[in-house]
Coordinates of C-alpha atoms and ligand atoms in Angstrom, one line a residue:
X1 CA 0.0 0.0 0.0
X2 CA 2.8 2.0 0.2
X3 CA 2.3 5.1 -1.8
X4 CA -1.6 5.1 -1.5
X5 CA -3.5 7.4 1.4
X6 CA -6.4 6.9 3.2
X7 CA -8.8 9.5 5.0
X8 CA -10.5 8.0 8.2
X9 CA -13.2 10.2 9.4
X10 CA -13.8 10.8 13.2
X11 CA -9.9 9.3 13.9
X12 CA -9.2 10.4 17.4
X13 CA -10.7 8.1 19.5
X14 CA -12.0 4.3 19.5
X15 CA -12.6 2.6 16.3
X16 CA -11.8 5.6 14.0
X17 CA -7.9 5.9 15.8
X18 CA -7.7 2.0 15.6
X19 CA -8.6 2.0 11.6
X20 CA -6.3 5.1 11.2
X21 CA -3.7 2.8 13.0
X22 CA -4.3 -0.1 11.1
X23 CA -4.0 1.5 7.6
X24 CA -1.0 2.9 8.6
X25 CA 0.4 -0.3 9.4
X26 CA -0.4 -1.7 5.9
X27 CA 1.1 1.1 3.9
X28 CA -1.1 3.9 3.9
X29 CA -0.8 7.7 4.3
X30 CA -3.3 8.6 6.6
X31 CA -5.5 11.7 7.5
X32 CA -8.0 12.0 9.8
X33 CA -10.4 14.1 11.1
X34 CA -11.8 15.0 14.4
X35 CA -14.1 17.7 15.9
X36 CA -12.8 17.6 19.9
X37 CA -10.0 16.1 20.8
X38 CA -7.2 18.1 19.3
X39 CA -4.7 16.3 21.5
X40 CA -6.0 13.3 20.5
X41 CA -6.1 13.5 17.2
X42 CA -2.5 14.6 17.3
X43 CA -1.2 12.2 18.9
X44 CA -2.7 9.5 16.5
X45 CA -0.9 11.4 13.8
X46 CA 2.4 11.1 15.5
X47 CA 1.8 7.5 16.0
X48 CA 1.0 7.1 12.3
X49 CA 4.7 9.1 11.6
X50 CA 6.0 6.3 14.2
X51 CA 4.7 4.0 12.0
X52 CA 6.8 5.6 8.6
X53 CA 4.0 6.6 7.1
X54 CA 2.5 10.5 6.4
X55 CA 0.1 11.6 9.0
X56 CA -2.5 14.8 8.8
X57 CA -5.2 15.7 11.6
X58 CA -8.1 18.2 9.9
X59 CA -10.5 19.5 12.2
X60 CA -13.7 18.9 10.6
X61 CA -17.3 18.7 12.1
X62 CA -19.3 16.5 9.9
X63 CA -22.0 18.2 10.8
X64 CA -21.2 21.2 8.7
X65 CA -21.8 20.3 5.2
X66 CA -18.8 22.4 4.0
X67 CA -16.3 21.3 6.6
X68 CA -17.6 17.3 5.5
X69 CA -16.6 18.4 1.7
X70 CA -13.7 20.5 2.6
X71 CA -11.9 17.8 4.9
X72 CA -11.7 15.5 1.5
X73 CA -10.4 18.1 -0.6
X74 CA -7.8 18.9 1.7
X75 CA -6.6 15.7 2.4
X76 CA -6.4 14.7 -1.5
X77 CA -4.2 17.7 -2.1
X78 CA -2.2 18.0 1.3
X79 CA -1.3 14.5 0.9
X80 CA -1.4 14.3 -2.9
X81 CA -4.0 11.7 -4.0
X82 CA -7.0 9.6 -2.1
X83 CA -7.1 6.2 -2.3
X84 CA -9.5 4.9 1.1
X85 CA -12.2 7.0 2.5
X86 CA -13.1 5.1 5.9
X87 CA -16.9 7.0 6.6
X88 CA -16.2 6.1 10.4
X89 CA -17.9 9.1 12.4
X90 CA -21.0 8.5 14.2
X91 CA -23.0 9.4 16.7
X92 CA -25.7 7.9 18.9
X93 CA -28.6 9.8 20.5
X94 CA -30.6 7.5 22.0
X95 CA -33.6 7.6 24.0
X96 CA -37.5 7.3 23.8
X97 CA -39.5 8.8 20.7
X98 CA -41.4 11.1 22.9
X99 CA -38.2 12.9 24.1
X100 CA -36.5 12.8 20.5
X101 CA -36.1 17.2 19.4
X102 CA -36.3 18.3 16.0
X103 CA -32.9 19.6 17.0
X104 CA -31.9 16.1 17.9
X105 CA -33.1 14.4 14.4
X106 CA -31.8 17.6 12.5
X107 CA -28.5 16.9 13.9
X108 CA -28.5 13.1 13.9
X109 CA -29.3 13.5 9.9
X110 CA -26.4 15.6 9.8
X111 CA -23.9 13.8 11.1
X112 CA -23.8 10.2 10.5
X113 CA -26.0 10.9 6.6
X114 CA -25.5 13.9 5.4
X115 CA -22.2 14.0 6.3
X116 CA -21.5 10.6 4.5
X117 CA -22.9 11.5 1.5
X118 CA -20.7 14.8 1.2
X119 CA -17.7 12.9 2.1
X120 CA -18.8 10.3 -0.4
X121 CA -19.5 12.4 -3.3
X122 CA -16.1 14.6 -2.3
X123 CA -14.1 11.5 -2.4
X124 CA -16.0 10.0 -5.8
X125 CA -14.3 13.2 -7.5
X126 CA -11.0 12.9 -6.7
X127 CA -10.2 9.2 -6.6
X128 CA -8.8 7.0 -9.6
X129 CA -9.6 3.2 -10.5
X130 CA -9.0 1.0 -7.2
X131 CA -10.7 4.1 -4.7
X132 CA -12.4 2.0 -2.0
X133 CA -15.3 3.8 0.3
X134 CA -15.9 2.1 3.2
X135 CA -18.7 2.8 5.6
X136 CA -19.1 1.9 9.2
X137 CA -23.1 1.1 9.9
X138 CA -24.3 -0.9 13.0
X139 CA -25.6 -4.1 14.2
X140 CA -28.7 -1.8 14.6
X141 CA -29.0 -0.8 10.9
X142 CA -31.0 -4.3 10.3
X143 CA -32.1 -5.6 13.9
X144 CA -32.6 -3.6 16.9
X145 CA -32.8 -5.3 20.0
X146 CA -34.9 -2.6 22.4
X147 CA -36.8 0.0 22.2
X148 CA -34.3 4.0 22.3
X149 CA -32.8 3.4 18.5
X150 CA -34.8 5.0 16.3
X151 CA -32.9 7.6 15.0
X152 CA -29.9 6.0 15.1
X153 CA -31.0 2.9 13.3
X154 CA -33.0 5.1 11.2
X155 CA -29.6 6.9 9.9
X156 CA -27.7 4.2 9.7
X157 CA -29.6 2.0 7.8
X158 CA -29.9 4.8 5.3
X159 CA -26.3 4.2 4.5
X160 CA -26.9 0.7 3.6
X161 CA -29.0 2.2 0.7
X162 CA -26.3 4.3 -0.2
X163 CA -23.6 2.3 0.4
X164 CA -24.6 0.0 -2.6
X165 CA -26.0 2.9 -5.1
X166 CA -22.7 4.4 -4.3
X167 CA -21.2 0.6 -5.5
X168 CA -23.8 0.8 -8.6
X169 CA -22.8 4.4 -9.4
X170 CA -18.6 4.1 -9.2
X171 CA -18.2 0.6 -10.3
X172 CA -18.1 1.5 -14.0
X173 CA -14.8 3.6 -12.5
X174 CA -13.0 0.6 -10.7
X175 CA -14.1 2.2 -7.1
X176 CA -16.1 0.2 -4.5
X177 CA -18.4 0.6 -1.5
X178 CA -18.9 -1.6 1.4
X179 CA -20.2 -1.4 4.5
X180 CA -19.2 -2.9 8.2
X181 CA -21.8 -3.1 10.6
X182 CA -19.4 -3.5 14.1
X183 CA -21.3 -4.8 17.4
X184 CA -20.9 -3.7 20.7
X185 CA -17.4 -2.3 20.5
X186 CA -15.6 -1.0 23.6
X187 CA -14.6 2.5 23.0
X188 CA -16.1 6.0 24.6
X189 CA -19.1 5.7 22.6
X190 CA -20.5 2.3 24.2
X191 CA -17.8 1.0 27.2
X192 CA -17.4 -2.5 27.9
X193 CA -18.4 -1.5 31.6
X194 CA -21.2 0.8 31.0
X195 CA -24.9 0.5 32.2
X196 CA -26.1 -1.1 29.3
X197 CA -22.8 -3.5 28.5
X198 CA -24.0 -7.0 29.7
X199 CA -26.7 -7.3 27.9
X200 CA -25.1 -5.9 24.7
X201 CA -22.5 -8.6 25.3
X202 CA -25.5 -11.5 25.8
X203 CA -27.0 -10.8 22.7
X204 CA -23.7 -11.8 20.4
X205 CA -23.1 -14.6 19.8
X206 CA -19.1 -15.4 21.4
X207 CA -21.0 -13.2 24.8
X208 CA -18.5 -10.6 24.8
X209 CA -17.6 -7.2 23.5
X210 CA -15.3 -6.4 20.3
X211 CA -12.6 -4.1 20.3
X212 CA -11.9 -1.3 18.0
X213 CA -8.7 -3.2 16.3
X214 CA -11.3 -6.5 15.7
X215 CA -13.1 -3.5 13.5
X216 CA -10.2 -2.2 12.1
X217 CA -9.2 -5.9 11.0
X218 CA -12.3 -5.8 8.5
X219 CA -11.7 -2.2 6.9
X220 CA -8.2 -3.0 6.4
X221 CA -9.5 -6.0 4.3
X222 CA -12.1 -4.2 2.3
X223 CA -9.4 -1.4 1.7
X224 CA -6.8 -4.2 1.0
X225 CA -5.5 -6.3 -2.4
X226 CA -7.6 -9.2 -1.0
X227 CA -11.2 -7.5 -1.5
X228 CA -11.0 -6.2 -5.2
X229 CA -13.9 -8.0 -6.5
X230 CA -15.8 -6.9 -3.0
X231 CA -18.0 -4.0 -3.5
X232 CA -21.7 -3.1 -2.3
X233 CA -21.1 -5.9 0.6
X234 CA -22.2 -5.5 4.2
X235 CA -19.8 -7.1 6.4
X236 CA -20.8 -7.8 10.0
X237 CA -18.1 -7.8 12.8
X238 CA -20.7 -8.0 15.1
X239 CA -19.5 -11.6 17.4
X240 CA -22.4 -13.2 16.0
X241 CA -25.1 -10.2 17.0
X242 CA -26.6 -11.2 13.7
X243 CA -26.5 -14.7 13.7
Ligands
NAP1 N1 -18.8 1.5 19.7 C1 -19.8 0.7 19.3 O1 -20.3 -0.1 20.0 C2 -20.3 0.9 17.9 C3 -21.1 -0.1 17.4 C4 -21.6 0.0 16.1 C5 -21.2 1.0 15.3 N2 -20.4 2.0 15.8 C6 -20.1 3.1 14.9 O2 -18.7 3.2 14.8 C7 -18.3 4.5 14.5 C8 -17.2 5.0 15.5 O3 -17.7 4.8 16.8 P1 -16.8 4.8 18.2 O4 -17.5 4.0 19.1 O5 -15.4 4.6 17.8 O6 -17.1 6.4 18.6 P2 -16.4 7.3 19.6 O7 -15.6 6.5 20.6 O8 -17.4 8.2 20.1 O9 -15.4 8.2 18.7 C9 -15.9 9.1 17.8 C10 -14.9 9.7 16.9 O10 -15.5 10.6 15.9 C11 -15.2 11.9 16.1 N3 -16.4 12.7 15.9 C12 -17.5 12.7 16.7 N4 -18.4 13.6 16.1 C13 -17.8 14.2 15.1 C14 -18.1 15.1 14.1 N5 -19.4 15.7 14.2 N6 -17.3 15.5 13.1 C15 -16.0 14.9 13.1 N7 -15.6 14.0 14.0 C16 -16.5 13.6 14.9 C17 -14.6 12.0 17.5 O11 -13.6 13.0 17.6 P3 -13.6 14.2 18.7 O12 -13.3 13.5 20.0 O13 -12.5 15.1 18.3 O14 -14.9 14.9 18.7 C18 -13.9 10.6 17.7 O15 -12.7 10.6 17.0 C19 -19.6 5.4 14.6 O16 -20.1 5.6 13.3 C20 -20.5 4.5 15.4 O17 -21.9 4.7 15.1 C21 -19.9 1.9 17.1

């Protein structure tokens, strides 16, 4: 992979720093963005130079349409090319339908669709034949377990559908879309220890959490030689949530 560069989005913290980690380990230049964590996100980078490879943070929320755009285009021309978009950031507000805002759905939409698409359609512009975009869904874009997901599950299973028109529409150019629907994963977002954790953990099948590098494992493959006839998949790394 040497020579090729990837953009992880949301690559501070849990599984987005793990993927960022990952790639770099295979070959790839790697930027990142974050919205928070500054520190964080710096530190990842200087880990991805430990690792001999080029490292950029770019603060970008993705809930600003321009900064989701912007963030692609600056990452193709800072580090000269874009091979990998990795469509990591989420986030989850959960919680009963009655106490769901417009503010909360507005912002929801934002981030984890919106946001995807721009980044999507940003990336579709500057990448050659072999461009990989890969998507990171949820267990709960197909099955949800309890009651609190709706508009989480109802924005991530949005990028299911545009995960494979985004295959339809970019095959012709060599470039695929996939989609990796991780389980309970122990990061900020959804600790291993939290309120909610054992049950999360009872409902997979192997009765235990995942870790961000187990996710990272499956976007290195999709971005990888081994996947090149792979595109408009959905590939669960969910320890059996599924099954
Ligand atoms: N953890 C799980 O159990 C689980 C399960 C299924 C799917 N997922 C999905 O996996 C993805 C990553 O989850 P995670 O658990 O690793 O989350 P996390 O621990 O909360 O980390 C989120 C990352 O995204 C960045 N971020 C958050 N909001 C952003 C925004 N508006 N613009 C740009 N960056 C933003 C954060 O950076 P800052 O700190 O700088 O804000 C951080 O680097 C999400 O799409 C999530 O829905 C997670």
């Amino acid at each position: 992979m040497n020579g090729k560069v990837a953009l992880v989005t949301g690559g501070s913290r849990g599984i987005g720093a793990a993927t960022a980690l990952r790639l770099a380990a295979d070959g790839f230049d790697v930027a990142l963005t974050y919205v928070q964590g500054k520190e964080a996100a710096e530190d990842v980078v200087r880990r991805i130079e430990g690792l001999g490879r080029r490292g950029l943070a770019v603060r970008a929320d993705s809930a600003d349409a321009g900064e989701a755009t912007d963030a692609v285009t600056l990452a193709a021309d800072r580090l000269g090319r874009l091979d990998v978009l990795v469509n990591n950031v989420g986030i989850g507000v959960l919680g009963p339908l009655e106490g769901l805002s417009l503010a909360d759905v507005d912002r929801v939409l934002a981030v984890n669709v919106r946001g995807v698409f721009l980044a999507s359609q940003a990336a579709a512009e500057v990448m050659g034949e072999g461009g990989r975009i890969i998507t990171i869904g949820t267990c709960m874009a197909k099955r949800v377990p309890g009651p609190g997901g709706t508009l989480y599950a109802m924005s991530k299973s949005a990028l299911i559908g545009l995960t494979k028109a985004l295959a339809r529409e970019l095959g012709g150019r060599g470039i695929s879309a996939n989609i990796v629907h991780p389980g309970p994963i122990d990061t900020d977002m959804n600790p291993a220890d939290g309120p909610y954790a054992a049950g999360q953990a009872q409902m997979t099948a192997l009765g235990r959490y995942g870790t961000a590098d187990e996710v990272a494992a499956a976007v290195a493959y999709l971005a990888g030689p081994a996947a090149t006839y792979v595109t408009g998949a959905e590939l669960a790394v969910d320890g059996g949530h599924a099954a």
